[in-house]
C-alpha positions as MATLAB code, in Angstrom:
seq = 'MNFWQRLPKPIMALAPMADVTDAAFRRLMAKYSAHERADGSVGGPDVMWTEFVAADGLVRATPEGKEKLMADLIYSEEERPIVAQLFTSDPEHMEYAAKLCRELGFNGIDINMGCPDRSIEKQGCGSAMIKTPEVAKEIIKAAKRGAGDMPVSVKTRVGYGEDILEEWLPAILKESPAAVTIHARTRKEMSKVPAKWERVKRAVEIRNELKSDTLILGNGDVLSLQDAADKVAMSGADGAMIGRALFGNPWFFHPTKRLPVRLTALPTKGVNRDTIHVADTSEEGVEYISIEERLRVMVEHSKLFAELLPFKNFSVMKKHYKAYVNSFPNAAELRAELMEQNSPDEVEAVVERFIESHRAILEG';
ca = [
      57.340   13.072 -130.040;
      54.807   10.158 -130.581;
      53.924    9.847 -134.047;
      50.706   10.836 -133.554;
      52.213   14.703 -133.036;
      54.226   13.982 -136.538;
      50.979   13.199 -138.505;
      50.019   15.425 -140.784;
      46.495   16.587 -140.676;
      43.499   15.810 -141.823;
      44.439   11.983 -140.333;
      42.708    9.991 -142.377;
      42.265    6.410 -140.132;
      41.540    2.560 -140.797;
      38.709    1.802 -137.994;
      39.119   -1.424 -136.127;
      36.260   -4.265 -137.177;
      36.144   -7.429 -135.865;
      36.554   -9.840 -138.521;
      36.898   -7.063 -141.219;
      39.786   -4.962 -140.489;
      42.151   -8.386 -139.658;
      45.720   -8.704 -141.728;
      44.878   -9.657 -144.916;
      42.231   -6.863 -145.299;
      44.976   -3.963 -143.958;
      47.877   -5.460 -146.345;
      45.567   -5.681 -149.110;
      44.338   -1.543 -148.164;
      48.114   -0.498 -147.787;
      49.187   -1.788 -151.065;
      45.735   -0.683 -152.983;
      45.464    2.708 -151.569;
      49.103    3.291 -150.962;
      50.355    6.676 -152.390;
      52.706   10.002 -151.373;
      51.486   11.068 -147.761;
      51.710   14.756 -147.133;
      54.694   14.034 -145.026;
      56.405   12.767 -147.986;
      56.248    9.267 -146.880;
      54.871    6.626 -148.704;
      51.559    4.304 -147.697;
      47.609    3.694 -147.143;
      45.431    5.409 -144.924;
      47.533    7.576 -142.510;
      47.312    4.891 -139.154;
      45.766    1.626 -138.932;
      44.421   -0.391 -136.086;
      44.077   -4.626 -135.603;
      40.755   -5.635 -134.580;
      40.549   -5.472 -131.225;
      41.858   -7.974 -129.161;
      41.112   -9.394 -125.758;
      43.862   -8.332 -123.296;
      42.126  -11.134 -120.259;
      42.795  -13.561 -123.132;
      46.284  -13.243 -123.552;
      46.640  -13.610 -119.825;
      44.455  -16.054 -119.367;
      44.702  -18.150 -122.808;
      46.080  -21.932 -123.248;
      49.044  -21.589 -125.188;
      46.490  -22.953 -128.445;
      44.052  -20.320 -127.859;
      47.291  -17.809 -127.335;
      48.255  -18.480 -130.849;
      44.705  -17.867 -132.060;
      44.990  -14.442 -130.637;
      48.231  -13.655 -131.702;
      46.930  -14.169 -134.627;
      45.018  -11.267 -134.589;
      48.207   -9.072 -133.643;
      50.581  -10.275 -136.942;
      51.083   -7.167 -138.968;
      53.532   -6.117 -142.021;
      56.205   -3.551 -142.006;
      53.849   -1.531 -144.969;
      50.385   -1.044 -142.357;
      52.674    1.357 -140.616;
      52.094    3.113 -138.889;
      50.008    0.627 -136.721;
      47.814    1.002 -133.409;
      46.756   -2.231 -131.606;
      43.520   -2.240 -130.120;
      43.061   -4.161 -126.702;
      39.777   -4.421 -124.398;
      39.760   -5.340 -120.655;
      38.154   -4.243 -117.332;
      41.168   -5.474 -115.348;
      44.466   -3.267 -114.984;
      47.051   -5.564 -114.746;
      45.824   -7.790 -118.082;
      45.704   -4.231 -119.605;
      49.504   -3.418 -118.770;
      50.683   -7.150 -119.562;
      48.291   -6.872 -123.179;
      50.200   -3.138 -123.396;
      53.835   -4.308 -122.598;
      53.041   -7.152 -125.052;
      52.317   -5.223 -127.856;
      54.924   -2.551 -127.212;
      57.760   -5.581 -127.474;
      55.610   -6.619 -130.525;
      56.644   -3.541 -132.127;
      53.377   -1.627 -132.334;
      53.423    1.798 -132.886;
      50.814    2.622 -130.318;
      48.030    1.179 -127.969;
      44.276    1.919 -128.418;
      41.547    0.933 -125.361;
      37.943   -0.158 -126.738;
      35.559    1.829 -124.888;
      32.916    1.335 -127.396;
      32.013   -1.296 -128.760;
      28.694   -2.374 -128.437;
      28.831   -6.335 -128.111;
      26.977   -7.656 -125.270;
      29.765  -10.070 -124.712;
      32.218   -7.392 -124.470;
      29.952   -5.008 -122.300;
      29.104   -8.323 -120.160;
      32.850   -8.297 -118.964;
      32.220   -4.474 -118.180;
      34.661   -3.608 -121.510;
      33.927   -2.153 -124.782;
      30.519    0.414 -124.621;
      30.010   -0.731 -120.625;
      33.218    1.332 -119.566;
      31.756    4.450 -119.776;
      29.039    3.895 -117.567;
      32.491    3.232 -114.887;
      34.872    6.130 -115.604;
      37.024    5.529 -112.611;
      37.382    1.952 -113.920;
      38.332    3.498 -117.685;
      40.966    6.325 -116.087;
      42.736    3.492 -114.291;
      42.620    1.449 -117.783;
      43.934    4.005 -119.620;
      46.360    4.312 -116.643;
      47.632    0.788 -116.632;
      48.038    0.712 -120.869;
      50.720    3.317 -120.036;
      52.445    1.437 -117.778;
      52.479   -1.188 -120.309;
      53.398    0.595 -123.320;
      56.424    2.646 -122.224;
      57.042    5.465 -124.319;
      54.479    3.670 -126.768;
      51.419    6.061 -126.894;
      48.280    5.429 -125.713;
      44.781    6.023 -127.042;
      40.806    5.370 -126.913;
      38.011    5.258 -129.160;
      34.869    5.084 -127.486;
      31.357    6.950 -127.634;
      29.466    9.845 -126.876;
      27.232    7.962 -124.329;
      26.057    4.892 -123.492;
      22.053    5.181 -123.032;
      22.013    8.708 -123.082;
      24.516   11.622 -124.348;
      27.310   12.455 -121.456;
      29.993   13.854 -123.722;
      30.475   17.066 -121.254;
      30.629   14.310 -118.434;
      32.370   11.330 -119.737;
      35.091   13.220 -122.049;
      36.926   15.296 -119.455;
      37.323   12.178 -117.457;
      39.205   10.556 -120.353;
      41.041   13.988 -121.085;
      42.897   13.704 -117.495;
      44.651   10.856 -118.595;
      46.053   12.602 -121.397;
      45.781   10.009 -124.050;
      47.294   10.925 -127.358;
      44.306   10.467 -129.198;
      40.716   10.011 -128.318;
      38.155    8.642 -130.986;
      34.448    9.497 -130.763;
      31.837    7.930 -132.058;
      29.536   10.129 -133.036;
      25.931    7.742 -131.023;
      25.484    6.277 -128.215;
      25.527    3.079 -127.601;
      21.913    2.374 -127.574;
      21.380    3.977 -130.680;
      24.219    1.832 -132.401;
      23.552    2.913 -136.332;
      20.148    3.528 -136.021;
      20.666    6.901 -136.508;
      22.797    9.258 -138.610;
      25.746   10.106 -136.586;
      26.069   13.338 -134.991;
      29.108   15.045 -136.105;
      27.820   18.185 -134.633;
      29.176   16.349 -131.009;
      32.116   16.007 -132.460;
      32.381   19.780 -132.800;
      31.663   20.073 -129.062;
      34.061   17.618 -128.635;
      36.922   19.544 -129.682;
      35.572   22.653 -127.634;
      35.906   20.267 -124.903;
      39.708   19.324 -125.529;
      40.063   23.260 -126.125;
      38.487   24.426 -122.980;
      40.751   22.020 -121.009;
      43.891   23.096 -123.156;
      44.388   19.445 -123.295;
      47.209   18.398 -126.213;
      44.896   15.050 -127.232;
      44.197   14.894 -130.515;
      40.578   14.467 -131.240;
      38.969   12.243 -134.464;
      35.664   11.770 -135.535;
      33.654    8.198 -136.245;
      30.630    7.906 -138.260;
      28.913    7.527 -141.251;
      31.715    8.572 -143.845;
      31.037    7.453 -146.993;
      34.069    8.659 -149.074;
      37.289   10.662 -148.348;
      35.948   13.635 -149.476;
      33.197   13.114 -147.053;
      35.683   12.785 -144.289;
      37.445   15.864 -144.973;
      33.889   17.560 -145.179;
      33.278   16.324 -141.796;
      36.651   17.014 -140.408;
      36.384   20.513 -141.623;
      32.672   21.272 -139.981;
      33.646   19.721 -136.833;
      37.335   20.848 -136.369;
      38.738   17.541 -135.392;
      42.204   16.443 -136.215;
      40.981   13.916 -138.564;
      38.686   11.195 -138.917;
      37.966    6.867 -138.831;
      36.264    5.105 -141.697;
      34.765    1.423 -141.253;
      31.937    0.829 -143.252;
      32.948    2.346 -146.709;
      35.885    0.416 -146.799;
      33.823   -2.990 -147.348;
      35.435   -4.077 -150.657;
      37.241   -1.450 -151.200;
      40.854   -1.326 -150.447;
      41.581    1.814 -152.930;
      39.333    3.472 -150.502;
      42.392    6.151 -149.363;
      44.281    6.465 -152.354;
      43.506   10.016 -153.882;
      42.953    9.550 -157.538;
      41.954    5.699 -157.558;
      38.350    4.984 -156.856;
      35.854    2.867 -157.891;
      33.258    3.382 -160.528;
      30.231    3.923 -157.920;
      29.808    5.348 -154.562;
      28.359    5.031 -151.681;
      25.051    6.919 -151.040;
      24.704    5.243 -147.774;
      26.264    2.884 -145.313;
      26.079   -0.939 -146.056;
      23.582   -2.404 -142.933;
      22.152   -5.493 -142.681;
      19.218   -6.410 -144.648;
      20.022   -3.236 -146.989;
      20.893   -4.671 -150.803;
      24.448   -3.467 -151.348;
      22.949   -2.766 -155.272;
      20.928   -0.171 -154.239;
      23.446    1.996 -151.957;
      25.231    2.512 -155.172;
      24.858    4.918 -157.859;
      27.132    4.852 -161.086;
      29.776    8.095 -161.184;
      32.538    8.161 -163.445;
      32.492   12.053 -163.993;
      35.748   13.447 -162.098;
      38.823   14.222 -164.465;
      42.414   12.258 -163.035;
      40.746    9.736 -161.637;
      41.591    6.137 -162.321;
      38.325    3.923 -162.263;
      38.817    0.498 -161.353;
      37.360   -2.136 -163.159;
      35.157   -4.976 -162.522;
      37.559   -7.525 -163.576;
      40.475   -5.776 -161.294;
      38.015   -5.820 -158.476;
      37.114   -9.302 -158.925;
      41.215  -10.091 -159.296;
      41.539   -8.530 -156.011;
      38.896  -10.128 -154.139;
      40.575  -13.405 -154.906;
      43.797  -12.038 -153.382;
      41.891  -11.153 -150.916;
      40.634  -14.565 -150.228;
      44.372  -16.008 -150.782;
      45.596  -14.020 -148.603;
      43.224  -14.250 -145.724;
      43.990  -18.503 -146.240;
      47.385  -18.056 -145.950;
      47.537  -15.660 -142.727;
      45.071  -16.419 -140.980;
      44.126  -20.227 -140.952;
      42.931  -20.480 -137.730;
      39.685  -18.809 -138.772;
      36.847  -19.788 -140.381;
      36.673  -18.986 -144.000;
      33.288  -18.477 -144.023;
      34.275  -14.973 -142.443;
      35.503  -13.944 -145.777;
      31.652  -14.332 -146.891;
      30.674  -11.303 -145.890;
      33.656   -9.229 -147.885;
      32.007  -10.984 -151.269;
      29.103   -9.252 -150.270;
      30.705   -5.753 -150.577;
      33.209   -6.598 -153.781;
      30.692   -7.924 -155.604;
      27.465   -5.336 -156.504;
      26.858   -2.733 -159.126;
      27.364   -4.701 -162.130;
      25.492   -7.227 -164.691;
      24.689  -10.118 -163.076;
      26.464   -9.133 -159.495;
      23.624  -10.945 -157.925;
      24.063  -14.443 -159.551;
      28.215  -14.696 -158.829;
      27.201  -13.602 -155.187;
      25.053  -16.257 -154.480;
      28.043  -18.531 -156.291;
      30.564  -17.062 -153.686;
      28.521  -17.723 -150.850;
      28.552  -21.755 -151.534;
      32.724  -21.768 -151.854;
      34.890  -22.803 -149.248;
      38.872  -22.302 -150.234;
      40.351  -19.441 -152.129;
      40.714  -21.787 -154.786;
      36.825  -22.384 -155.088;
      36.457  -18.827 -155.077;
      39.102  -18.174 -158.060;
      37.927  -20.824 -159.784;
      34.335  -19.194 -160.046;
      35.747  -15.677 -160.394;
      37.714  -16.873 -163.542;
      34.215  -18.570 -165.178;
      32.283  -15.816 -164.458;
      34.850  -13.235 -166.123;
      35.198  -15.341 -169.266;
      31.741  -15.708 -169.749;
      30.678  -12.282 -169.228;
      33.932  -11.127 -170.904;
      32.031   -9.049 -173.220;
      30.254   -7.067 -170.468;
      32.666   -6.514 -168.474;
      34.904   -4.900 -171.301;
      31.885   -2.746 -172.380;
];
């Protein structure tokens, strides 16, 4: 029995996101979302994914380049179960990379068949693989050969230019992946339209019609744990994968800890983050996270990033600052100053000054 089959349902999973779900982010998520799960284990999300990693790079890269790629595959025991996400259109490279991830001790392998990034698509990978189902099937087979007894899953979309779920999903299910995560939009739609969770429901129906044992997770437009539970209940899926709602909120998966604001929409490019949150401290039995604690965890995040990922440009952290710093007095002022900083020490100094000079507001 693989780890997927042992997970209590509904499964709540952390989505793979480039330059977001790195080792520093996941470690914080494991720490601050830690709670006793339904099966008695202690942890944050039920499953974590790494950022996607190029299998081609793991095969072809120079020693220095491979060292940088391997940094995307570091993890801590607290993050288990953890899945390494890979992409390639070359079966031999997939087999090699899956074997490497097995040797590194991952709990599972996931194949990215949904990323809309043009540079990934040009390689025949990500969402471009929806257009080549025979190649996709060979990639799954290769991943299984390399993974051995480790489960292989797939993350994909309902289609590329058009919704072809009824043709695409059965092709994947023929290879019996342990799980398939369905992003409920086409590649063409990106995030410009609401996620169609009724298509996740249809995916579950297709799975059942084919008498497949593959788990189905839905993905798209999840705002909160309760929203995830509602979407899972509506669709009949085995779980939900959460992405953008996690930004700036390492407490997301904790059942009784919450930010004092809730999302009314997901953060997208060009949207003022201060306008998509509303104050909400209405629920009894919930510990609401103070602004000061949020800022200090942001500093901790910055230090972890610099410590664990020295190959990465520190500017990656700035997207996180936009997520942590909103919906409180003078947030815009603090955000602007943080955008000018280039090290965790500089960030910490700015935050400490802000806390001291705004203590009356923060404690009020």
